[in-house]
Short mmCIF file of C-alpha atoms and ligand atoms in Angstrom, two decimals:
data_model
loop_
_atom_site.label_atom_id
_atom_site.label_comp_id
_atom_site.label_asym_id
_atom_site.label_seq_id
_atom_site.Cartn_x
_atom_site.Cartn_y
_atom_site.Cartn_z
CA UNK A 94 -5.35 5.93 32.15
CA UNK A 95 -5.09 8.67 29.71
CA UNK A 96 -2.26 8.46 26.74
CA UNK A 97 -0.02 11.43 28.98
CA UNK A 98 -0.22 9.06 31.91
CA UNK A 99 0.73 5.74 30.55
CA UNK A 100 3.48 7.28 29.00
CA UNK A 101 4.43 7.68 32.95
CA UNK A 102 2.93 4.18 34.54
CA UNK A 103 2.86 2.47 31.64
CA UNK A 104 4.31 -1.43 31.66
CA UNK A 105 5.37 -1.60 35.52
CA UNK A 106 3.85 -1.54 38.69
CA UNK A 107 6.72 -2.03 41.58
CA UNK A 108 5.35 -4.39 43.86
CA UNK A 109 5.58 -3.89 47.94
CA UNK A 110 9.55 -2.58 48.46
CA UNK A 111 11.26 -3.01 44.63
CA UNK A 112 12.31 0.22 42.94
CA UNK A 113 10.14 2.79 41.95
CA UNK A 114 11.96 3.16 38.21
CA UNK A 115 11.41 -0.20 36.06
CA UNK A 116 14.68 -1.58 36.68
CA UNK A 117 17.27 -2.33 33.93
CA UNK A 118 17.79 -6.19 33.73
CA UNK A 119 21.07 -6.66 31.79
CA UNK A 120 21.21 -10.48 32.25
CA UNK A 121 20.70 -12.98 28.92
CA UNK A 122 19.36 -15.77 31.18
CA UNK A 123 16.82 -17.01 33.65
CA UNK A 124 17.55 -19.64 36.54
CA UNK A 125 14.94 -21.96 37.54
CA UNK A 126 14.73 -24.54 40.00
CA UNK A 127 13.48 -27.52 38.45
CA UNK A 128 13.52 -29.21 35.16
CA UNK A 129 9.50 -29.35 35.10
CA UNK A 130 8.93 -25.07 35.51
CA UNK A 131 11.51 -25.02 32.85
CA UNK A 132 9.40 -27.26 30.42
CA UNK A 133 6.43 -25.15 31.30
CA UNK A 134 8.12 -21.90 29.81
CA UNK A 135 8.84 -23.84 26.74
CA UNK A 136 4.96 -24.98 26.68
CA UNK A 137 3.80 -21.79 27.63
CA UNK A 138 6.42 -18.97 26.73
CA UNK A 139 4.28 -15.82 28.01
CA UNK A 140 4.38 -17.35 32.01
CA UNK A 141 8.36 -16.56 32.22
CA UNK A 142 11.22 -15.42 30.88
CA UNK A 143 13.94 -18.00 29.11
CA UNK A 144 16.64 -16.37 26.92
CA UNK A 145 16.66 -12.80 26.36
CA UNK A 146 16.53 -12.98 22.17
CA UNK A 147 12.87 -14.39 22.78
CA UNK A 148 11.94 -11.89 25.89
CA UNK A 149 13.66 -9.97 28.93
CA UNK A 150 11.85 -8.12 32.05
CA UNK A 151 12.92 -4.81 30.40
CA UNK A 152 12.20 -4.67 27.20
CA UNK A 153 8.72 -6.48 28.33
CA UNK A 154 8.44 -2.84 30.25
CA UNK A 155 8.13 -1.01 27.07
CA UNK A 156 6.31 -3.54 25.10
CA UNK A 157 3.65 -3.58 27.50
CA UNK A 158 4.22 0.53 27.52
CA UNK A 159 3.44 1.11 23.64
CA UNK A 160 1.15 -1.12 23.14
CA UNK A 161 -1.12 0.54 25.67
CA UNK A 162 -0.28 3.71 24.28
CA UNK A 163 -1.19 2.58 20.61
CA UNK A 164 -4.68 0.69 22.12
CA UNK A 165 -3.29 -2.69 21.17
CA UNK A 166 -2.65 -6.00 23.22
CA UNK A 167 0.69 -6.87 22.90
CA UNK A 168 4.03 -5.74 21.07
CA UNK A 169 7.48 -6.93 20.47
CA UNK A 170 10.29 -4.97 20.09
CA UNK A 171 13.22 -5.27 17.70
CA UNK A 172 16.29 -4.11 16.92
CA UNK A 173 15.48 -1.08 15.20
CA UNK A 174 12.59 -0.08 13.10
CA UNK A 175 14.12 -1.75 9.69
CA UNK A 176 14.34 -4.98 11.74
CA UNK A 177 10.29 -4.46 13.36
CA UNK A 178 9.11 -3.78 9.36
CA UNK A 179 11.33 -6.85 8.22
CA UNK A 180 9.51 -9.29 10.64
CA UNK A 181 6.18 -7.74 10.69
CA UNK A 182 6.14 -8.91 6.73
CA UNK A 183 7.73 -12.15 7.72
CA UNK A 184 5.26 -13.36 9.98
CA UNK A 185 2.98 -12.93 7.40
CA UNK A 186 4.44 -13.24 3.65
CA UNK A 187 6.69 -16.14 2.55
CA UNK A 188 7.90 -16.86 -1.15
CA UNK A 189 5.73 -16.61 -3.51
CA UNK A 190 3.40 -14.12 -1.53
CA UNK A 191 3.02 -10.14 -2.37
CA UNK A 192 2.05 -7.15 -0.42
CA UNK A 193 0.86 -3.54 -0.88
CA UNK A 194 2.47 -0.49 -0.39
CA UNK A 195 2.70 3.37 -0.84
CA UNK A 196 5.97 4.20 -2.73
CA UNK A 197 6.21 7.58 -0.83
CA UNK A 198 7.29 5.55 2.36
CA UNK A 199 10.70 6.18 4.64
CA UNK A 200 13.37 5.27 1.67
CA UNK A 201 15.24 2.48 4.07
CA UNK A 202 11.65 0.68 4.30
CA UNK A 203 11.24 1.01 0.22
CA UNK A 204 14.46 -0.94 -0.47
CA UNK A 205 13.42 -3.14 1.67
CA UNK A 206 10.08 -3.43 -0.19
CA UNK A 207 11.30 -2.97 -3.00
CA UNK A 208 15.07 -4.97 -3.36
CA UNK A 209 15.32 -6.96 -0.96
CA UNK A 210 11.81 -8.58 -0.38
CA UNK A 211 11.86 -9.91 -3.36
CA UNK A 212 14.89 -11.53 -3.25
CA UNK A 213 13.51 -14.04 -0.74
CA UNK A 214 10.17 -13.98 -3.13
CA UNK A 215 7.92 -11.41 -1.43
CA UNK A 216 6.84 -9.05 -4.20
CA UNK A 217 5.52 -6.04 -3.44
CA UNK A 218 3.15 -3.79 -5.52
CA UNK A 219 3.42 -0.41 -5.25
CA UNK A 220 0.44 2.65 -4.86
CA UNK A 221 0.91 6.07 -4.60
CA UNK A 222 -1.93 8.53 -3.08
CA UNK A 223 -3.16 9.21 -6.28
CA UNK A 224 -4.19 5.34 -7.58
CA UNK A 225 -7.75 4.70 -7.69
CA UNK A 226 -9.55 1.50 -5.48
CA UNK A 227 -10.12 0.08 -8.61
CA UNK A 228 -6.49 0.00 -9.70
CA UNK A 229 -5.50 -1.11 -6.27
CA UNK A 230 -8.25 -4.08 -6.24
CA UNK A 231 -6.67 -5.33 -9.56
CA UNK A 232 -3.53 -5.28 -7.77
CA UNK A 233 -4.63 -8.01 -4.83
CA UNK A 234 -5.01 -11.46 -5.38
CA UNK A 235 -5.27 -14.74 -2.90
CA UNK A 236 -1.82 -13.98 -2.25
CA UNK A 237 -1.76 -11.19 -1.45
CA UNK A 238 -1.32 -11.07 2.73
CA UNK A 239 -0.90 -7.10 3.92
CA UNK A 240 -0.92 -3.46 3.27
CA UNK A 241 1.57 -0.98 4.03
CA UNK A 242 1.41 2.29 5.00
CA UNK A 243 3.06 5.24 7.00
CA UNK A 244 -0.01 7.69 9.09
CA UNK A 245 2.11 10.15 7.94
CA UNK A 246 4.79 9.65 5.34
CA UNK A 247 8.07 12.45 5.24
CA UNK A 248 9.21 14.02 3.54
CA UNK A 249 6.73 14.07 0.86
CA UNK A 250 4.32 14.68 4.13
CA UNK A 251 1.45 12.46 2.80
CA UNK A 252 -1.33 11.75 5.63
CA UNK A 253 -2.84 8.45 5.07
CA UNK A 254 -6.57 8.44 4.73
CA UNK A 255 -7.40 5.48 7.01
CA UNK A 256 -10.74 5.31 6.36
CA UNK A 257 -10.63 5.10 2.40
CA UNK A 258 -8.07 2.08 2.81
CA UNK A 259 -9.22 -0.05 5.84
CA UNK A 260 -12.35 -0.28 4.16
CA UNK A 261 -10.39 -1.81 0.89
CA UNK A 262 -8.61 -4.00 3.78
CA UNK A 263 -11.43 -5.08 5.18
CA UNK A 264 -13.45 -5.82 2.14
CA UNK A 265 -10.59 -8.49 1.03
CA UNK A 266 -9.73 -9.37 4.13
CA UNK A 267 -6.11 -8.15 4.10
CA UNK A 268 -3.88 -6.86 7.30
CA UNK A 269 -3.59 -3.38 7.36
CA UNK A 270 -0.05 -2.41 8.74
CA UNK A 271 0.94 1.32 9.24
CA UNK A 272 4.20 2.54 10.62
CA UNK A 273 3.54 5.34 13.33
CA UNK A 274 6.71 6.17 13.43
CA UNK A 275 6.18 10.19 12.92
CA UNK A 276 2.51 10.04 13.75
CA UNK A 277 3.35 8.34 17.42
CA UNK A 278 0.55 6.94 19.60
CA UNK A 279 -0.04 10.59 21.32
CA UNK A 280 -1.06 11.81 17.89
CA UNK A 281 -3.13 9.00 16.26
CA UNK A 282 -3.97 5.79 16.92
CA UNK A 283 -4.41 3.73 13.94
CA UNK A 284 -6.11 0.70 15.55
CA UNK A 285 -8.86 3.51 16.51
CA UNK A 286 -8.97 3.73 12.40
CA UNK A 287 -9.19 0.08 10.70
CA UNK A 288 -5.04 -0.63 11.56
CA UNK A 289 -4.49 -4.37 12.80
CA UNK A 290 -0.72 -4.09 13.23
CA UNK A 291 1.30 -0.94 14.06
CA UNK A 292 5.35 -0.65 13.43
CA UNK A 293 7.51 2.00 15.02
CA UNK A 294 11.06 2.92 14.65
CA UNK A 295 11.88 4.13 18.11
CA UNK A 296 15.01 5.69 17.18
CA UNK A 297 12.79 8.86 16.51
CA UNK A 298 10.31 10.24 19.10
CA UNK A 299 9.54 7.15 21.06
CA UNK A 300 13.08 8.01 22.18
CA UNK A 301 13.20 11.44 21.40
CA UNK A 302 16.62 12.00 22.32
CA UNK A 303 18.76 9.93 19.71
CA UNK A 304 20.08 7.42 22.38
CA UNK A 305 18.99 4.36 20.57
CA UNK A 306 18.00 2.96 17.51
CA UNK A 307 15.10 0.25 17.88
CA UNK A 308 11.93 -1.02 16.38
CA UNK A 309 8.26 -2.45 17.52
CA UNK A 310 5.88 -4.27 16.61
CA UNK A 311 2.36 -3.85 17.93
CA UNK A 312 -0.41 -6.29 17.65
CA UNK A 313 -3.96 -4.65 17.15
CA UNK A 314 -5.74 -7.74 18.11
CA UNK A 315 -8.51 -7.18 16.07
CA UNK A 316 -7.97 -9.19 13.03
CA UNK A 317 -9.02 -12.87 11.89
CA UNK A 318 -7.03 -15.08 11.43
CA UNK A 319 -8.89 -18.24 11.75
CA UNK A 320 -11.63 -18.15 9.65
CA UNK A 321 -9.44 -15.76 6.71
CA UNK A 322 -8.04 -18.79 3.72
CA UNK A 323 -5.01 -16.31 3.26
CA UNK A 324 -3.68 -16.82 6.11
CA UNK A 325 -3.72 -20.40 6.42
CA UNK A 326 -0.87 -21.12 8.49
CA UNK A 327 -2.14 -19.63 11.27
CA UNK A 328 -4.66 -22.27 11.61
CA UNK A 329 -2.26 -25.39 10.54
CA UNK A 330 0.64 -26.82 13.22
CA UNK A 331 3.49 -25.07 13.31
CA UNK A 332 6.32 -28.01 13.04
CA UNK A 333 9.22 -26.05 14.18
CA UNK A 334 7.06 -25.32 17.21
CA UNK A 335 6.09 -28.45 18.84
CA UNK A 336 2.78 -28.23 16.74
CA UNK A 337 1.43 -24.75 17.77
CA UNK A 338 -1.50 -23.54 16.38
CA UNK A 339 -1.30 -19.58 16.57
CA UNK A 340 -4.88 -19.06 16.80
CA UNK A 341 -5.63 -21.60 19.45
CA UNK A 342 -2.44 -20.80 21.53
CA UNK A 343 -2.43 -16.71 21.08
CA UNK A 344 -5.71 -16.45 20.63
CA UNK A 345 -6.22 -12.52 19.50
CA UNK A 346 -2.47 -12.19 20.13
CA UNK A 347 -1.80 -14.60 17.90
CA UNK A 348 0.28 -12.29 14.76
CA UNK A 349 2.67 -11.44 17.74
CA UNK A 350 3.06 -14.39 19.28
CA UNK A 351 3.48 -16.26 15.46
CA UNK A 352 6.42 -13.11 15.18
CA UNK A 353 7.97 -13.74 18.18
CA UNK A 354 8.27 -17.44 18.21
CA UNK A 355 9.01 -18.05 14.67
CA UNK A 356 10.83 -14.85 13.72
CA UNK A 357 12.31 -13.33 16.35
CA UNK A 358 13.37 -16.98 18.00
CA UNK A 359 14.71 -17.51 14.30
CA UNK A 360 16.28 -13.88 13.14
CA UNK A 361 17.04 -12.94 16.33
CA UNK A 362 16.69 -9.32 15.78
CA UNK A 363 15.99 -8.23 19.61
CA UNK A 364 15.99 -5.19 21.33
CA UNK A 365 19.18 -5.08 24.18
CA UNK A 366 18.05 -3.80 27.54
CA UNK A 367 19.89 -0.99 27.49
CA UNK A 368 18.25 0.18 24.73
CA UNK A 369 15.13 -0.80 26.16
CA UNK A 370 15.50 1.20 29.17
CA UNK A 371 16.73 4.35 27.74
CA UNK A 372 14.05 4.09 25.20
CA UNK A 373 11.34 3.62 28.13
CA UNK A 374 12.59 6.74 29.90
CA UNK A 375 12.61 8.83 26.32
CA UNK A 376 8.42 7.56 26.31
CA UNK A 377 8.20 8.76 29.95
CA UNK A 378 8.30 12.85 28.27
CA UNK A 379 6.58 11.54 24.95
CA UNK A 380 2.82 13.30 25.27
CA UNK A 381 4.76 16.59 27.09
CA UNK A 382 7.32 16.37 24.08
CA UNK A 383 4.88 15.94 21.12
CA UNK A 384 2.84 19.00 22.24
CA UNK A 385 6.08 20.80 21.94
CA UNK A 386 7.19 19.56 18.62
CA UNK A 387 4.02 20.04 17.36
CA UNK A 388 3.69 23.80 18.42
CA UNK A 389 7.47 24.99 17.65
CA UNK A 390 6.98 23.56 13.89
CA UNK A 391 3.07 25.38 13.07
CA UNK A 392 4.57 28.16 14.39
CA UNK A 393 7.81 28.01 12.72
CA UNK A 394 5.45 26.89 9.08
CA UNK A 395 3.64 30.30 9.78
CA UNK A 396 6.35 32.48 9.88
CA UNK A 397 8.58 30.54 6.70
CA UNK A 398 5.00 30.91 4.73
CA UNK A 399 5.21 34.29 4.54
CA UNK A 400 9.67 34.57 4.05
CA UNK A 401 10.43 36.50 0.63
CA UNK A 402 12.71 33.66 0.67
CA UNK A 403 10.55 30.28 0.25
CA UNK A 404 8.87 28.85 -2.51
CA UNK A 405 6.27 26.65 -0.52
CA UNK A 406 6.09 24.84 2.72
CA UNK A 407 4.17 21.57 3.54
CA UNK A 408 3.15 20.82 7.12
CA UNK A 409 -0.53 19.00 7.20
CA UNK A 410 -1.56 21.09 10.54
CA UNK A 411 -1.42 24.10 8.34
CA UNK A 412 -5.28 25.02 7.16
CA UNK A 413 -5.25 25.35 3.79
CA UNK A 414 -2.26 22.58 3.26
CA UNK A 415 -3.18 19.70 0.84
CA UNK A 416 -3.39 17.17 3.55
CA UNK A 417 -4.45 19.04 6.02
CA UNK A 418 -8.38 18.15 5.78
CA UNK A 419 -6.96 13.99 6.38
CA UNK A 420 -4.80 14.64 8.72
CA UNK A 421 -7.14 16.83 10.98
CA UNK A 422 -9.53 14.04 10.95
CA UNK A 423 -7.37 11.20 12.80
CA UNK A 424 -4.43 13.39 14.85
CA UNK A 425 -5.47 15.12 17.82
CA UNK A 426 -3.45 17.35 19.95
CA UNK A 427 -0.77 18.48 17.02
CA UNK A 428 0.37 17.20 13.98
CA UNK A 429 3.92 16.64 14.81
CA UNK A 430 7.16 17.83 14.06
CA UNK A 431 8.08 17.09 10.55
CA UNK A 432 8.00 20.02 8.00
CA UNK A 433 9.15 20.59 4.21
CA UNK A 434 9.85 23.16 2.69
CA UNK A 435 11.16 25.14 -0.89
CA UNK A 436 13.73 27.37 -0.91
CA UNK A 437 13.44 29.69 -3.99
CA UNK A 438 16.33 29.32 -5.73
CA UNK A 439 16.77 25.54 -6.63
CA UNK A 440 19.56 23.01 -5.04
CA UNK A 441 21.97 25.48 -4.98
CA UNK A 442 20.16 27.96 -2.16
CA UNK A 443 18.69 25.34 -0.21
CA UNK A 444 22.58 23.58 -0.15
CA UNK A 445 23.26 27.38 0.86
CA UNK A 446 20.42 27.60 3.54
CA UNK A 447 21.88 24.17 5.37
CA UNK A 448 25.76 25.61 4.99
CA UNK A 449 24.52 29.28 7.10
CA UNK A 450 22.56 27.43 9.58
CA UNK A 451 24.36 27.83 12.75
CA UNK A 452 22.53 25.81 15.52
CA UNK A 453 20.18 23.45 13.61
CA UNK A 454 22.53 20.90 12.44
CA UNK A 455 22.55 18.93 9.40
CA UNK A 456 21.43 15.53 10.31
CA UNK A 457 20.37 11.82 9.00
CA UNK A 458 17.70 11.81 11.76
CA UNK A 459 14.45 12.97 12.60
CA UNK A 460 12.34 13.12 15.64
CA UNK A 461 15.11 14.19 18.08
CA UNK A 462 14.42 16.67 20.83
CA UNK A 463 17.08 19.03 18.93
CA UNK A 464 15.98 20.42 15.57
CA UNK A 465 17.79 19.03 12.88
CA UNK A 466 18.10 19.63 9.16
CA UNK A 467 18.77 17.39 5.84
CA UNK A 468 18.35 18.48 1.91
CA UNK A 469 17.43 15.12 0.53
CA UNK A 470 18.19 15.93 -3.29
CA UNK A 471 22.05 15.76 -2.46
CA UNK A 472 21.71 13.02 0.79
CA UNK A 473 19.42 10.25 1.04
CA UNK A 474 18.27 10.43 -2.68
CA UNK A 475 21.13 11.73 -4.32
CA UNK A 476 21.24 8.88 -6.63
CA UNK A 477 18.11 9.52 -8.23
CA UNK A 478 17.75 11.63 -11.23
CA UNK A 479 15.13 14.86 -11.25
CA UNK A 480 12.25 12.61 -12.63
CA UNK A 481 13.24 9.93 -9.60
CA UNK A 482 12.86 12.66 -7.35
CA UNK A 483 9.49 13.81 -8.45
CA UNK A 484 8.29 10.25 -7.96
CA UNK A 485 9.53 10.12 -4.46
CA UNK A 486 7.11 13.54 -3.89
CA UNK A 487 10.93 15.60 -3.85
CA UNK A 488 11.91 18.53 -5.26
CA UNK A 489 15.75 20.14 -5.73
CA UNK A 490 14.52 22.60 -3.14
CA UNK A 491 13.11 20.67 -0.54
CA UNK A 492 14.58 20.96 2.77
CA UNK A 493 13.23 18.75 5.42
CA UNK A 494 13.36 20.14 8.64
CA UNK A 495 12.77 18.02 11.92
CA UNK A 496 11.87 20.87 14.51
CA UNK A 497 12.89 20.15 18.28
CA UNK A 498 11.55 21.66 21.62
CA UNK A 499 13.93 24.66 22.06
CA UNK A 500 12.83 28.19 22.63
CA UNK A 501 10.62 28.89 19.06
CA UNK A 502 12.34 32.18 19.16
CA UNK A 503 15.56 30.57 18.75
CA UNK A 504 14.24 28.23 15.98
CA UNK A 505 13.22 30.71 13.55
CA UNK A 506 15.91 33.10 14.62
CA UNK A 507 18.68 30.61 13.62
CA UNK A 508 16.08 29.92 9.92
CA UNK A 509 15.91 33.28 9.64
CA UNK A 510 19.19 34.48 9.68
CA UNK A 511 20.24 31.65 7.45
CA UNK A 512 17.67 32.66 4.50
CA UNK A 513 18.67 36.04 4.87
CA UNK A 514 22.33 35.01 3.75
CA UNK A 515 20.85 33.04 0.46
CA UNK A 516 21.62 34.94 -2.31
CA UNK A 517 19.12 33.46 -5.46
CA UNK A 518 21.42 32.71 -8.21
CA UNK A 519 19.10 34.09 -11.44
C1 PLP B 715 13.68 5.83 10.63
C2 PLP B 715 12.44 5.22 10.13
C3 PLP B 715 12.36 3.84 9.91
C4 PLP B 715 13.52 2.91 10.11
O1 PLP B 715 13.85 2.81 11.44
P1 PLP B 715 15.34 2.50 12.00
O2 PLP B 715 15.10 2.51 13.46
O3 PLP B 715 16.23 3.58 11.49
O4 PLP B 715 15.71 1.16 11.48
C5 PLP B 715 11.15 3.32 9.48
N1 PLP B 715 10.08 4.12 9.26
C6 PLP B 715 10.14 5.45 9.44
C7 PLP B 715 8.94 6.28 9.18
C8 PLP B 715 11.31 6.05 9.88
O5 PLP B 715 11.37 7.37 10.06
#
């Protein structure tokens, strides 16, 4: 099936007489008749369901949904996308271990990398586009176990140039993880580029209609773990597991199956049913609604470009943007909704450009169906000082602006009439 399909069939088929609409399943437990098929779940976990914290006939509905969409085998889901990025490292990286990462990632995801992590050991060594191989090479050693990335980071709006750094992955045998949060599966497929695992936060357009916050985690299948010494305890029993070995029991599934049964059994960050559902029905409109986002904002880029009013704008489906020639060579079909851009006249006019916005409200959220606005120097980063915002790729100016599916018309109408009541402060 193509992409716009399984985001219809995807991850159920009714059988003869059950409803047409994957069903929601709000029930914790399974019965079973005897003590023996019971056993045999325990033995062999993918056969059945046992507890809903380890897997649920819903939420198995969109797992099996996005990873077809993404081209992988198998996903989990979590909590929310913090919770998917927290285990994904987990399953992976214990004390003493380090990973790599772009700094211009989703700020929630940097703490994490950066403050938490390594209080339970897990260092993390930070790129930004600009580092050279060479600098990155000295960064990995044997213990070093994956690298992070976003396809498309915001608001800095950095594509990620797969081919330059699965190459690097490859060469050192390293997991290559990329959040496709804002690229989403319609867009680019990473595993298509090098990727082995794939995050999402499906709070934003998986979604689409800022229901639910949640998380997955999607397994490429395509790496080795067996014959790869960093990754040595997917070859050796797992204790807590009656003795699993993840490569011999998942066999190319075996990342997910390693996250699911040490991780999420053990965290317990899982996905509720409702959440599932609604977040299954958001992916039914995904391919009709990423075509839409993706329009609205190059034609909403093409109009601001030319606005007496602002400074620069930054959308990487715009020609002669600096990301533009990376971008065009992985996404198909659009290049999403996210765009950036400078008001002239510093903090002060772009604070003034949210205030006479009538309809586009001022939101901490992307990736919603509704265009929605934040100005990150006074929000998410208003702690940081004008050289931390520089190094997070932000300027006083910067607006981001996550453009919905309304009318266009009403879009830049609603922009417009707010920069016209700007006055630039000399
Ligand atoms: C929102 C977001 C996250 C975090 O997801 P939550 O669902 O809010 O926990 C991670 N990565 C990206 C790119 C995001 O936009």
């Amino acid at each position: 099936m193509k992409k716009e399909s399984i985001c219809v069939y995807g991850g159920y088929t009714p059988k003869n007489g059950e409803p047409n609409v994957a069903p929601l399943n709000i029930s914790t437990t399974y019965a079973y008749d005897t003590p023996e098929q019971m056993a045999h779940l325990f033995d062999v976990p993918k056969d059945g369901h046992i507890y809903s914290r380890i897997s649920n006939p819903t939420i198995c509905v969109l797992e099996e949904k996005v990873a077809q969409l993404e081209g992988g085998i198998a996903a989990m889901a979590c909590s929310s996308g913090m919770a998917a990025t927290t285990l994904a490292v987990m399953t992976v990286a214990s004390a003493g271990d380090n990973i790599i990462s772009f700094s211009t990632i989703y700020g929630g995801t940097f703490n994490l990398l950066k403050t938490t992590l390594p209080k339970f050991g897990i260092e993390t060594r930070f790129i930004t586009p600009d580092t050279s191989d060479a600098d990155i090479e000295k960064l990995i050693d044997s213990k070093t176990k994956l690298f992070f990335a976003e396809t498309l980071a915001n608001p800095a709006m950095v594509a990620f140039d797969f081919d330059r750094y699965s190459a690097l992955c490859k060469k050192h045998g390293i997991l290559l993880v990329i959040d496709n949060t804002i690229g989403t599966p319609v867009l680019v497929r990473p595993f298509e580029f090098g990727a082995n695992v794939v995050i999402h936060s499906s709070t934003k357009y998986l979604d689409g209609h800022a229901t639910c916050v949640g998380g997955l985690i999607v397994d490429g299948g395509n790496f080795d773990f067996r014959n790869n010494p960093r990754y040595a305890d997917f070859v050796t029993p797992d204790e807590s597991y009656h003795g699993v070995i993840y490569v011999d029991e998942g066999g190319n599934a075996a990342y997910i199956l390693k996250a699911r049964m040490q991780f999420m059994r053990d965290i317990g960050a899982c996905m509720s049913p409702f959440n599932a559902f609604l977040t299954n029905l958001g992916t039914e409109t995904l391919a009709l609604r990423m075509e839409r986002h993706s329009s609205n904002a190059l034609e909403v880029v093409k109009a601001l470009i030319k606005h007496p009013k602002i400074e620069w704008v930054k959308y990487c489906g715009l020609p002669d943007d600096d990301n533009y020639s990376i971008a065009n060579k992985y996404f198909s079909g659009g290049f999403s909704g996210m765009v950036s851009v400078g008001i002239k006249g510093g903090r002060s006019a772009a604070a003034d450009f949210i205030r006479y916005l009538k309809r586009i409200r001022q939101l901490t959220h992307i990736a919603d169906i509704r265009s929605c606005v934040l100005h990150p120097a006074s929000t998410t980063h208003r702690q940081l000082s004008k050289e931390g915002l520089i190094s997070c790729g932000i300027s006083e100016n910067l607006v981001r602006i996550s453009i919905g599916i309304e009318a266009v018309e009403d879009i830049l109408e609603d922009i417009n009439q707010a920069l016209e009541k700007i006055t630039i402060k000399e």
